[in-house]
Structures are given as C-alpha cells and as structure tokens.
C-alpha cells in the first residue's frame, strides 16, 4: 500500500513538475504566429473535449478570466473541456479555467496532434455553445494546400503531376474564396 501511494504521488507530481507557468501582459511580438497569408479552419466544432499534443511538448498561451495578461505554459499534452462557467474552458492538466487557448508545438518544426490527426500551424481552442468547445487550425495557406491535396487526390492512386497541380490550384482557390 505504501509503495502504491508513493507511485501515485510520483505520477501526479510528474505532470506538475513538467509544467511551467508565467503570467504577463500580452505582447504581439511573443504571439505564436504563422506566415501570411493564414487561414483558419474549424477542425473540431461543438466538441465535448479535445486532447492536443506534440512530440516535443506544447507551448500554450491561455487568456485567464478577468486578467489582462496571458499565462504562458509548457506542457507535454493539453486536454480541454467546457469550464465551470459559460464562455470558459477547463485545462485539465492544471485545473485552470481559461477563456481562450492558443497552442503551438514546443519545436517549430513539429506538427500538432489533435486527437489522432496531425496539423501544421497553430490550434486555437475556444468555448462554443452549451458547454462545448471549438478547435481551429490557424495555418499558412501553402501548408493548408500541402495537407489537403493528398487527402483529396491521392498521389499513389493518381500519380499524374498535372492532376495534382490542378487539385492544388482548386484547393487554393477554394480556401481564398472562403477566407
């Protein structure tokens, strides 16, 4: 029983020890960003919860309720669900309620994993209606095209380069029209 208690205490401390939190006023120079032109794509809409990670861990910017600054956090993974009040999210790893979270991989060369799918760029998570949340991928348009074209027209099934180029033009046109 003592060994189990020690193991549980160590397991709970592991996530706390790997968390770094700093709160300060928001600075546009420190905002994580993607190269222009950027597009915003809803990837989870009206979800109950979302789990996000990256191999190197995450850098989070969380706007805290009633504060003018943001909390900067480093976590191995982030799980969010509806918060204790309308318009809030609960970051389960810290137990904090937040109004908005922007997540980026700790290493700029990595992709974010939202649930089981990998995404380039950043992910914003914001409250939605009736205790739900919405995750939005903020990505450079060329990175968007690079991710969407192989899913719409598989290079293995259709190896003709001209067809892939045409699909890239169609995808780019579609996203710019709807931007």
PDB file of N, CA and C in Angstrom, residues 68-154:
ATOM      1  N   UNK A  68      -5.784  40.841 -17.707  1.00  0.00           N
ATOM      2  CA  UNK A  68      -5.438  41.462 -18.980  1.00  0.00           C
ATOM      3  C   UNK A  68      -4.280  40.738 -19.656  1.00  0.00           C
ATOM      4  N   UNK A  69      -3.529  39.959 -18.908  1.00  0.00           N
ATOM      5  CA  UNK A  69      -2.400  39.240 -19.480  1.00  0.00           C
ATOM      6  C   UNK A  69      -2.768  37.839 -19.890  1.00  0.00           C
ATOM      7  N   UNK A  70      -1.742  37.105 -20.257  1.00  0.00           N
ATOM      8  CA  UNK A  70      -1.927  35.707 -20.622  1.00  0.00           C
ATOM      9  C   UNK A  70      -0.980  34.865 -19.788  1.00  0.00           C
ATOM     10  N   UNK A  71      -1.344  33.611 -19.615  1.00  0.00           N
ATOM     11  CA  UNK A  71      -0.454  32.659 -18.949  1.00  0.00           C
ATOM     12  C   UNK A  71       0.271  31.889 -20.030  1.00  0.00           C
ATOM     13  N   UNK A  72       1.581  31.819 -19.901  1.00  0.00           N
ATOM     14  CA  UNK A  72       2.398  31.034 -20.815  1.00  0.00           C
ATOM     15  C   UNK A  72       2.713  29.721 -20.126  1.00  0.00           C
ATOM     16  N   UNK A  73       2.359  28.616 -20.760  1.00  0.00           N
ATOM     17  CA  UNK A  73       2.554  27.313 -20.153  1.00  0.00           C
ATOM     18  C   UNK A  73       3.322  26.404 -21.092  1.00  0.00           C
ATOM     19  N   UNK A  74       4.102  25.512 -20.512  1.00  0.00           N
ATOM     20  CA  UNK A  74       4.752  24.443 -21.249  1.00  0.00           C
ATOM     21  C   UNK A  74       4.240  23.141 -20.683  1.00  0.00           C
ATOM     22  N   UNK A  75       3.614  22.352 -21.531  1.00  0.00           N
ATOM     23  CA  UNK A  75       3.020  21.086 -21.103  1.00  0.00           C
ATOM     24  C   UNK A  75       3.359  20.001 -22.118  1.00  0.00           C
ATOM     25  N   UNK A  76       3.433  18.762 -21.682  1.00  0.00           N
ATOM     26  CA  UNK A  76       3.641  17.679 -22.648  1.00  0.00           C
ATOM     27  C   UNK A  76       2.392  17.435 -23.507  1.00  0.00           C
ATOM     28  N   UNK A  77       1.220  17.711 -22.951  1.00  0.00           N
ATOM     29  CA  UNK A  77      -0.053  17.490 -23.636  1.00  0.00           C
ATOM     30  C   UNK A  77      -1.094  18.393 -22.980  1.00  0.00           C
ATOM     31  N   UNK A  78      -2.140  18.760 -23.725  1.00  0.00           N
ATOM     32  CA  UNK A  78      -3.204  19.593 -23.173  1.00  0.00           C
ATOM     33  C   UNK A  78      -4.550  18.961 -23.498  1.00  0.00           C
ATOM     34  N   UNK A  79      -5.382  18.857 -22.480  1.00  0.00           N
ATOM     35  CA  UNK A  79      -6.741  18.352 -22.648  1.00  0.00           C
ATOM     36  C   UNK A  79      -7.688  19.429 -22.139  1.00  0.00           C
ATOM     37  N   UNK A  80      -8.639  19.808 -22.977  1.00  0.00           N
ATOM     38  CA  UNK A  80      -9.572  20.870 -22.624  1.00  0.00           C
ATOM     39  C   UNK A  80     -10.998  20.372 -22.752  1.00  0.00           C
ATOM     40  N   UNK A  81     -11.851  20.892 -21.880  1.00  0.00           N
ATOM     41  CA  UNK A  81     -13.290  20.649 -21.941  1.00  0.00           C
ATOM     42  C   UNK A  81     -13.967  21.934 -21.484  1.00  0.00           C
ATOM     43  N   UNK A  82     -15.286  21.949 -21.488  1.00  0.00           N
ATOM     44  CA  UNK A  82     -16.023  23.144 -21.057  1.00  0.00           C
ATOM     45  C   UNK A  82     -15.658  23.471 -19.621  1.00  0.00           C
ATOM     46  N   UNK A  83     -15.583  24.773 -19.317  1.00  0.00           N
ATOM     47  CA  UNK A  83     -15.223  25.230 -17.981  1.00  0.00           C
ATOM     48  C   UNK A  83     -16.395  25.258 -17.031  1.00  0.00           C
ATOM     49  N   UNK A  84     -16.136  25.805 -15.849  1.00  0.00           N
ATOM     50  CA  UNK A  84     -17.143  25.839 -14.792  1.00  0.00           C
ATOM     51  C   UNK A  84     -18.193  26.926 -15.013  1.00  0.00           C
ATOM     52  N   UNK A  85     -17.941  27.835 -15.945  1.00  0.00           N
ATOM     53  CA  UNK A  85     -18.891  28.913 -16.241  1.00  0.00           C
ATOM     54  C   UNK A  85     -19.005  29.055 -17.760  1.00  0.00           C
ATOM     55  N   UNK A  86     -20.115  29.605 -18.244  1.00  0.00           N
ATOM     56  CA  UNK A  86     -20.246  29.815 -19.687  1.00  0.00           C
ATOM     57  C   UNK A  86     -19.103  30.684 -20.213  1.00  0.00           C
ATOM     58  N   UNK A  87     -18.636  30.381 -21.412  1.00  0.00           N
ATOM     59  CA  UNK A  87     -17.567  31.159 -22.023  1.00  0.00           C
ATOM     60  C   UNK A  87     -16.185  30.805 -21.510  1.00  0.00           C
ATOM     61  N   UNK A  88     -16.069  29.685 -20.817  1.00  0.00           N
ATOM     62  CA  UNK A  88     -14.771  29.279 -20.270  1.00  0.00           C
ATOM     63  C   UNK A  88     -14.449  27.844 -20.652  1.00  0.00           C
ATOM     64  N   UNK A  89     -13.163  27.562 -20.659  1.00  0.00           N
ATOM     65  CA  UNK A  89     -12.643  26.221 -20.890  1.00  0.00           C
ATOM     66  C   UNK A  89     -11.908  25.777 -19.646  1.00  0.00           C
ATOM     67  N   UNK A  90     -11.824  24.482 -19.419  1.00  0.00           N
ATOM     68  CA  UNK A  90     -11.052  23.936 -18.303  1.00  0.00           C
ATOM     69  C   UNK A  90      -9.851  23.210 -18.895  1.00  0.00           C
ATOM     70  N   UNK A  91      -8.646  23.643 -18.516  1.00  0.00           N
ATOM     71  CA  UNK A  91      -7.408  22.957 -18.886  1.00  0.00           C
ATOM     72  C   UNK A  91      -7.174  21.892 -17.828  1.00  0.00           C
ATOM     73  N   UNK A  92      -7.418  20.638 -18.170  1.00  0.00           N
ATOM     74  CA  UNK A  92      -7.428  19.568 -17.181  1.00  0.00           C
ATOM     75  C   UNK A  92      -6.061  19.346 -16.534  1.00  0.00           C
ATOM     76  N   UNK A  93      -4.983  19.566 -17.250  1.00  0.00           N
ATOM     77  CA  UNK A  93      -3.652  19.325 -16.694  1.00  0.00           C
ATOM     78  C   UNK A  93      -3.314  20.270 -15.540  1.00  0.00           C
ATOM     79  N   UNK A  94      -3.875  21.475 -15.547  1.00  0.00           N
ATOM     80  CA  UNK A  94      -3.598  22.436 -14.473  1.00  0.00           C
ATOM     81  C   UNK A  94      -4.817  22.708 -13.596  1.00  0.00           C
ATOM     82  N   UNK A  95      -6.000  22.340 -14.078  1.00  0.00           N
ATOM     83  CA  UNK A  95      -7.229  22.624 -13.342  1.00  0.00           C
ATOM     84  C   UNK A  95      -7.697  24.062 -13.486  1.00  0.00           C
ATOM     85  N   UNK A  96      -7.076  24.851 -14.362  1.00  0.00           N
ATOM     86  CA  UNK A  96      -7.431  26.257 -14.531  1.00  0.00           C
ATOM     87  C   UNK A  96      -8.583  26.422 -15.507  1.00  0.00           C
ATOM     88  N   UNK A  97      -9.426  27.429 -15.250  1.00  0.00           N
ATOM     89  CA  UNK A  97     -10.397  27.872 -16.234  1.00  0.00           C
ATOM     90  C   UNK A  97      -9.750  28.974 -17.054  1.00  0.00           C
ATOM     91  N   UNK A  98      -9.933  28.939 -18.370  1.00  0.00           N
ATOM     92  CA  UNK A  98      -9.370  29.920 -19.290  1.00  0.00           C
ATOM     93  C   UNK A  98     -10.456  30.329 -20.276  1.00  0.00           C
ATOM     94  N   UNK A  99     -10.227  31.458 -20.950  1.00  0.00           N
ATOM     95  CA  UNK A  99     -11.193  31.934 -21.935  1.00  0.00           C
ATOM     96  C   UNK A  99     -10.823  31.526 -23.353  1.00  0.00           C
ATOM     97  N   UNK A 100      -9.540  31.408 -23.632  1.00  0.00           N
ATOM     98  CA  UNK A 100      -9.054  31.079 -24.963  1.00  0.00           C
ATOM     99  C   UNK A 100      -7.659  30.496 -24.809  1.00  0.00           C
ATOM    100  N   UNK A 101      -7.333  29.479 -25.608  1.00  0.00           N
ATOM    101  CA  UNK A 101      -6.009  28.873 -25.568  1.00  0.00           C
ATOM    102  C   UNK A 101      -5.470  28.800 -26.989  1.00  0.00           C
ATOM    103  N   UNK A 102      -4.226  29.239 -27.175  1.00  0.00           N
ATOM    104  CA  UNK A 102      -3.520  29.068 -28.435  1.00  0.00           C
ATOM    105  C   UNK A 102      -2.363  28.123 -28.170  1.00  0.00           C
ATOM    106  N   UNK A 103      -2.283  27.048 -28.957  1.00  0.00           N
ATOM    107  CA  UNK A 103      -1.281  26.013 -28.745  1.00  0.00           C
ATOM    108  C   UNK A 103      -0.356  25.920 -29.952  1.00  0.00           C
ATOM    109  N   UNK A 104       0.917  25.734 -29.661  1.00  0.00           N
ATOM    110  CA  UNK A 104       1.928  25.531 -30.696  1.00  0.00           C
ATOM    111  C   UNK A 104       2.862  24.430 -30.217  1.00  0.00           C
ATOM    112  N   UNK A 105       3.474  23.692 -31.134  1.00  0.00           N
ATOM    113  CA  UNK A 105       4.459  22.710 -30.690  1.00  0.00           C
ATOM    114  C   UNK A 105       5.665  23.432 -30.102  1.00  0.00           C
ATOM    115  N   UNK A 106       6.309  22.839 -29.103  1.00  0.00           N
ATOM    116  CA  UNK A 106       7.490  23.460 -28.495  1.00  0.00           C
ATOM    117  C   UNK A 106       8.601  23.625 -29.524  1.00  0.00           C
ATOM    118  N   UNK A 107       8.692  22.711 -30.468  1.00  0.00           N
ATOM    119  CA  UNK A 107       9.654  22.805 -31.559  1.00  0.00           C
ATOM    120  C   UNK A 107       8.909  23.223 -32.819  1.00  0.00           C
ATOM    121  N   UNK A 108       9.327  24.316 -33.438  1.00  0.00           N
ATOM    122  CA  UNK A 108       8.616  24.873 -34.588  1.00  0.00           C
ATOM    123  C   UNK A 108       8.580  23.932 -35.789  1.00  0.00           C
ATOM    124  N   UNK A 109       9.448  22.939 -35.832  1.00  0.00           N
ATOM    125  CA  UNK A 109       9.477  22.022 -36.975  1.00  0.00           C
ATOM    126  C   UNK A 109       8.489  20.867 -36.846  1.00  0.00           C
ATOM    127  N   UNK A 110       7.810  20.767 -35.721  1.00  0.00           N
ATOM    128  CA  UNK A 110       6.891  19.648 -35.487  1.00  0.00           C
ATOM    129  C   UNK A 110       5.450  20.002 -35.813  1.00  0.00           C
ATOM    130  N   UNK A 111       4.639  18.966 -35.894  1.00  0.00           N
ATOM    131  CA  UNK A 111       3.206  19.122 -36.116  1.00  0.00           C
ATOM    132  C   UNK A 111       2.473  18.919 -34.796  1.00  0.00           C
ATOM    133  N   UNK A 112       1.313  19.537 -34.688  1.00  0.00           N
ATOM    134  CA  UNK A 112       0.439  19.314 -33.539  1.00  0.00           C
ATOM    135  C   UNK A 112      -0.428  18.101 -33.821  1.00  0.00           C
ATOM    136  N   UNK A 113      -0.710  17.336 -32.796  1.00  0.00           N
ATOM    137  CA  UNK A 113      -1.633  16.215 -32.940  1.00  0.00           C
ATOM    138  C   UNK A 113      -2.898  16.541 -32.164  1.00  0.00           C
ATOM    139  N   UNK A 114      -3.997  16.691 -32.890  1.00  0.00           N
ATOM    140  CA  UNK A 114      -5.298  16.961 -32.291  1.00  0.00           C
ATOM    141  C   UNK A 114      -6.083  15.660 -32.395  1.00  0.00           C
ATOM    142  N   UNK A 115      -6.367  15.078 -31.216  1.00  0.00           N
ATOM    143  CA  UNK A 115      -6.927  13.735 -31.164  1.00  0.00           C
ATOM    144  C   UNK A 115      -5.967  12.827 -31.940  1.00  0.00           C
ATOM    145  N   UNK A 116      -6.355  12.215 -33.036  1.00  0.00           N
ATOM    146  CA  UNK A 116      -5.466  11.297 -33.755  1.00  0.00           C
ATOM    147  C   UNK A 116      -4.940  11.885 -35.062  1.00  0.00           C
ATOM    148  N   UNK A 117      -5.187  13.159 -35.326  1.00  0.00           N
ATOM    149  CA  UNK A 117      -4.814  13.768 -36.597  1.00  0.00           C
ATOM    150  C   UNK A 117      -3.753  14.835 -36.391  1.00  0.00           C
ATOM    151  N   UNK A 118      -2.765  14.865 -37.291  1.00  0.00           N
ATOM    152  CA  UNK A 118      -1.678  15.843 -37.215  1.00  0.00           C
ATOM    153  C   UNK A 118      -2.008  17.078 -38.065  1.00  0.00           C
ATOM    154  N   UNK A 119      -1.621  18.259 -37.521  1.00  0.00           N
ATOM    155  CA  UNK A 119      -1.886  19.531 -38.185  1.00  0.00           C
ATOM    156  C   UNK A 119      -0.643  20.410 -38.143  1.00  0.00           C
ATOM    157  N   UNK A 120      -0.436  21.135 -39.233  1.00  0.00           N
ATOM    158  CA  UNK A 120       0.609  22.162 -39.263  1.00  0.00           C
ATOM    159  C   UNK A 120       0.053  23.424 -38.614  1.00  0.00           C
ATOM    160  N   UNK A 121       0.931  24.357 -38.267  1.00  0.00           N
ATOM    161  CA  UNK A 121       0.476  25.642 -37.748  1.00  0.00           C
ATOM    162  C   UNK A 121       0.120  25.599 -36.275  1.00  0.00           C
ATOM    163  N   UNK A 122      -0.859  26.407 -35.906  1.00  0.00           N
ATOM    164  CA  UNK A 122      -1.305  26.563 -34.525  1.00  0.00           C
ATOM    165  C   UNK A 122      -2.721  26.025 -34.378  1.00  0.00           C
ATOM    166  N   UNK A 123      -3.124  25.798 -33.148  1.00  0.00           N
ATOM    167  CA  UNK A 123      -4.509  25.441 -32.865  1.00  0.00           C
ATOM    168  C   UNK A 123      -5.021  26.373 -31.768  1.00  0.00           C
ATOM    169  N   UNK A 124      -6.165  26.980 -32.025  1.00  0.00           N
ATOM    170  CA  UNK A 124      -6.857  27.774 -31.014  1.00  0.00           C
ATOM    171  C   UNK A 124      -8.043  26.968 -30.529  1.00  0.00           C
ATOM    172  N   UNK A 125      -8.266  26.977 -29.229  1.00  0.00           N
ATOM    173  CA  UNK A 125      -9.441  26.320 -28.665  1.00  0.00           C
ATOM    174  C   UNK A 125     -10.225  27.395 -27.932  1.00  0.00           C
ATOM    175  N   UNK A 126     -11.508  27.454 -28.260  1.00  0.00           N
ATOM    176  CA  UNK A 126     -12.374  28.474 -27.668  1.00  0.00           C
ATOM    177  C   UNK A 126     -13.701  27.854 -27.270  1.00  0.00           C
ATOM    178  N   UNK A 127     -14.376  28.469 -26.306  1.00  0.00           N
ATOM    179  CA  UNK A 127     -15.690  27.949 -25.904  1.00  0.00           C
ATOM    180  C   UNK A 127     -16.687  28.074 -27.047  1.00  0.00           C
ATOM    181  N   UNK A 128     -17.598  27.124 -27.125  1.00  0.00           N
ATOM    182  CA  UNK A 128     -18.697  27.177 -28.095  1.00  0.00           C
ATOM    183  C   UNK A 128     -19.998  27.231 -27.295  1.00  0.00           C
ATOM    184  N   UNK A 129     -21.069  26.855 -27.896  1.00  0.00           N
ATOM    185  CA  UNK A 129     -22.369  26.926 -27.234  1.00  0.00           C
ATOM    186  C   UNK A 129     -22.616  25.719 -26.342  1.00  0.00           C
ATOM    187  N   UNK A 130     -23.401  25.911 -25.308  1.00  0.00           N
ATOM    188  CA  UNK A 130     -23.925  24.850 -24.441  1.00  0.00           C
ATOM    189  C   UNK A 130     -22.866  23.884 -23.926  1.00  0.00           C
ATOM    190  N   UNK A 131     -21.793  24.414 -23.355  1.00  0.00           N
ATOM    191  CA  UNK A 131     -20.792  23.558 -22.738  1.00  0.00           C
ATOM    192  C   UNK A 131     -19.922  22.794 -23.713  1.00  0.00           C
ATOM    193  N   UNK A 132     -19.813  23.262 -24.918  1.00  0.00           N
ATOM    194  CA  UNK A 132     -18.980  22.618 -25.941  1.00  0.00           C
ATOM    195  C   UNK A 132     -17.791  23.521 -26.240  1.00  0.00           C
ATOM    196  N   UNK A 133     -16.883  23.031 -27.057  1.00  0.00           N
ATOM    197  CA  UNK A 133     -15.731  23.833 -27.465  1.00  0.00           C
ATOM    198  C   UNK A 133     -15.470  23.643 -28.943  1.00  0.00           C
ATOM    199  N   UNK A 134     -14.694  24.565 -29.504  1.00  0.00           N
ATOM    200  CA  UNK A 134     -14.333  24.520 -30.920  1.00  0.00           C
ATOM    201  C   UNK A 134     -12.824  24.665 -31.028  1.00  0.00           C
ATOM    202  N   UNK A 135     -12.200  23.787 -31.841  1.00  0.00           N
ATOM    203  CA  UNK A 135     -10.770  23.861 -32.129  1.00  0.00           C
ATOM    204  C   UNK A 135     -10.601  24.353 -33.557  1.00  0.00           C
ATOM    205  N   UNK A 136      -9.730  25.354 -33.723  1.00  0.00           N
ATOM    206  CA  UNK A 136      -9.493  25.979 -35.024  1.00  0.00           C
ATOM    207  C   UNK A 136      -8.011  25.864 -35.360  1.00  0.00           C
ATOM    208  N   UNK A 137      -7.721  25.354 -36.558  1.00  0.00           N
ATOM    209  CA  UNK A 137      -6.344  25.281 -37.044  1.00  0.00           C
ATOM    210  C   UNK A 137      -6.029  26.586 -37.761  1.00  0.00           C
ATOM    211  N   UNK A 138      -4.985  27.286 -37.324  1.00  0.00           N
ATOM    212  CA  UNK A 138      -4.520  28.507 -37.972  1.00  0.00           C
ATOM    213  C   UNK A 138      -3.253  28.120 -38.715  1.00  0.00           C
ATOM    214  N   UNK A 139      -3.300  28.203 -40.043  1.00  0.00           N
ATOM    215  CA  UNK A 139      -2.220  27.650 -40.857  1.00  0.00           C
ATOM    216  C   UNK A 139      -1.973  28.526 -42.082  1.00  0.00           C
ATOM    217  N   UNK A 140      -0.728  28.557 -42.533  1.00  0.00           N
ATOM    218  CA  UNK A 140      -0.374  29.242 -43.773  1.00  0.00           C
ATOM    219  C   UNK A 140      -1.086  28.551 -44.927  1.00  0.00           C
ATOM    220  N   UNK A 141      -1.513  29.316 -45.911  1.00  0.00           N
ATOM    221  CA  UNK A 141      -2.301  28.747 -46.999  1.00  0.00           C
ATOM    222  C   UNK A 141      -1.541  27.654 -47.757  1.00  0.00           C
ATOM    223  N   UNK A 142      -0.250  27.808 -47.952  1.00  0.00           N
ATOM    224  CA  UNK A 142       0.509  26.773 -48.674  1.00  0.00           C
ATOM    225  C   UNK A 142       0.631  25.500 -47.843  1.00  0.00           C
ATOM    226  N   UNK A 143       0.756  25.647 -46.531  1.00  0.00           N
ATOM    227  CA  UNK A 143       0.756  24.465 -45.668  1.00  0.00           C
ATOM    228  C   UNK A 143      -0.613  23.796 -45.681  1.00  0.00           C
ATOM    229  N   UNK A 144      -1.664  24.592 -45.756  1.00  0.00           N
ATOM    230  CA  UNK A 144      -3.020  24.040 -45.865  1.00  0.00           C
ATOM    231  C   UNK A 144      -3.140  23.211 -47.142  1.00  0.00           C
ATOM    232  N   UNK A 145      -2.692  23.772 -48.260  1.00  0.00           N
ATOM    233  CA  UNK A 145      -2.768  23.068 -49.543  1.00  0.00           C
ATOM    234  C   UNK A 145      -1.925  21.794 -49.493  1.00  0.00           C
ATOM    235  N   UNK A 146      -0.739  21.888 -48.900  1.00  0.00           N
ATOM    236  CA  UNK A 146       0.130  20.718 -48.790  1.00  0.00           C
ATOM    237  C   UNK A 146      -0.530  19.606 -47.974  1.00  0.00           C
ATOM    238  N   UNK A 147      -1.365  19.952 -47.019  1.00  0.00           N
ATOM    239  CA  UNK A 147      -2.043  18.944 -46.214  1.00  0.00           C
ATOM    240  C   UNK A 147      -3.317  18.416 -46.833  1.00  0.00           C
ATOM    241  N   UNK A 148      -4.053  19.271 -47.571  1.00  0.00           N
ATOM    242  CA  UNK A 148      -5.371  18.871 -48.065  1.00  0.00           C
ATOM    243  C   UNK A 148      -5.310  18.151 -49.412  1.00  0.00           C
ATOM    244  N   UNK A 149      -4.396  18.510 -50.291  1.00  0.00           N
ATOM    245  CA  UNK A 149      -4.364  17.902 -51.632  1.00  0.00           C
ATOM    246  C   UNK A 149      -4.146  16.387 -51.582  1.00  0.00           C
ATOM    247  N   UNK A 150      -3.180  15.863 -50.823  1.00  0.00           N
ATOM    248  CA  UNK A 150      -3.019  14.400 -50.795  1.00  0.00           C
ATOM    249  C   UNK A 150      -4.241  13.671 -50.226  1.00  0.00           C
ATOM    250  N   UNK A 151      -5.042  14.345 -49.400  1.00  0.00           N
ATOM    251  CA  UNK A 151      -6.254  13.719 -48.862  1.00  0.00           C
ATOM    252  C   UNK A 151      -7.414  13.746 -49.860  1.00  0.00           C
ATOM    253  N   UNK A 152      -7.375  14.690 -50.791  1.00  0.00           N
ATOM    254  CA  UNK A 152      -8.443  14.789 -51.777  1.00  0.00           C
ATOM    255  C   UNK A 152      -8.127  14.014 -53.053  1.00  0.00           C
ATOM    256  N   UNK A 153      -6.850  13.964 -53.413  1.00  0.00           N
ATOM    257  CA  UNK A 153      -6.424  13.297 -54.642  1.00  0.00           C
ATOM    258  C   UNK A 153      -5.108  12.595 -54.334  1.00  0.00           C
ATOM    259  N   UNK A 154      -5.192  11.350 -53.954  1.00  0.00           N
ATOM    260  CA  UNK A 154      -4.022  10.604 -53.505  1.00  0.00           C
ATOM    261  C   UNK A 154      -2.939  10.512 -54.577  1.00  0.00           C
TER     262      UNK A 154
END
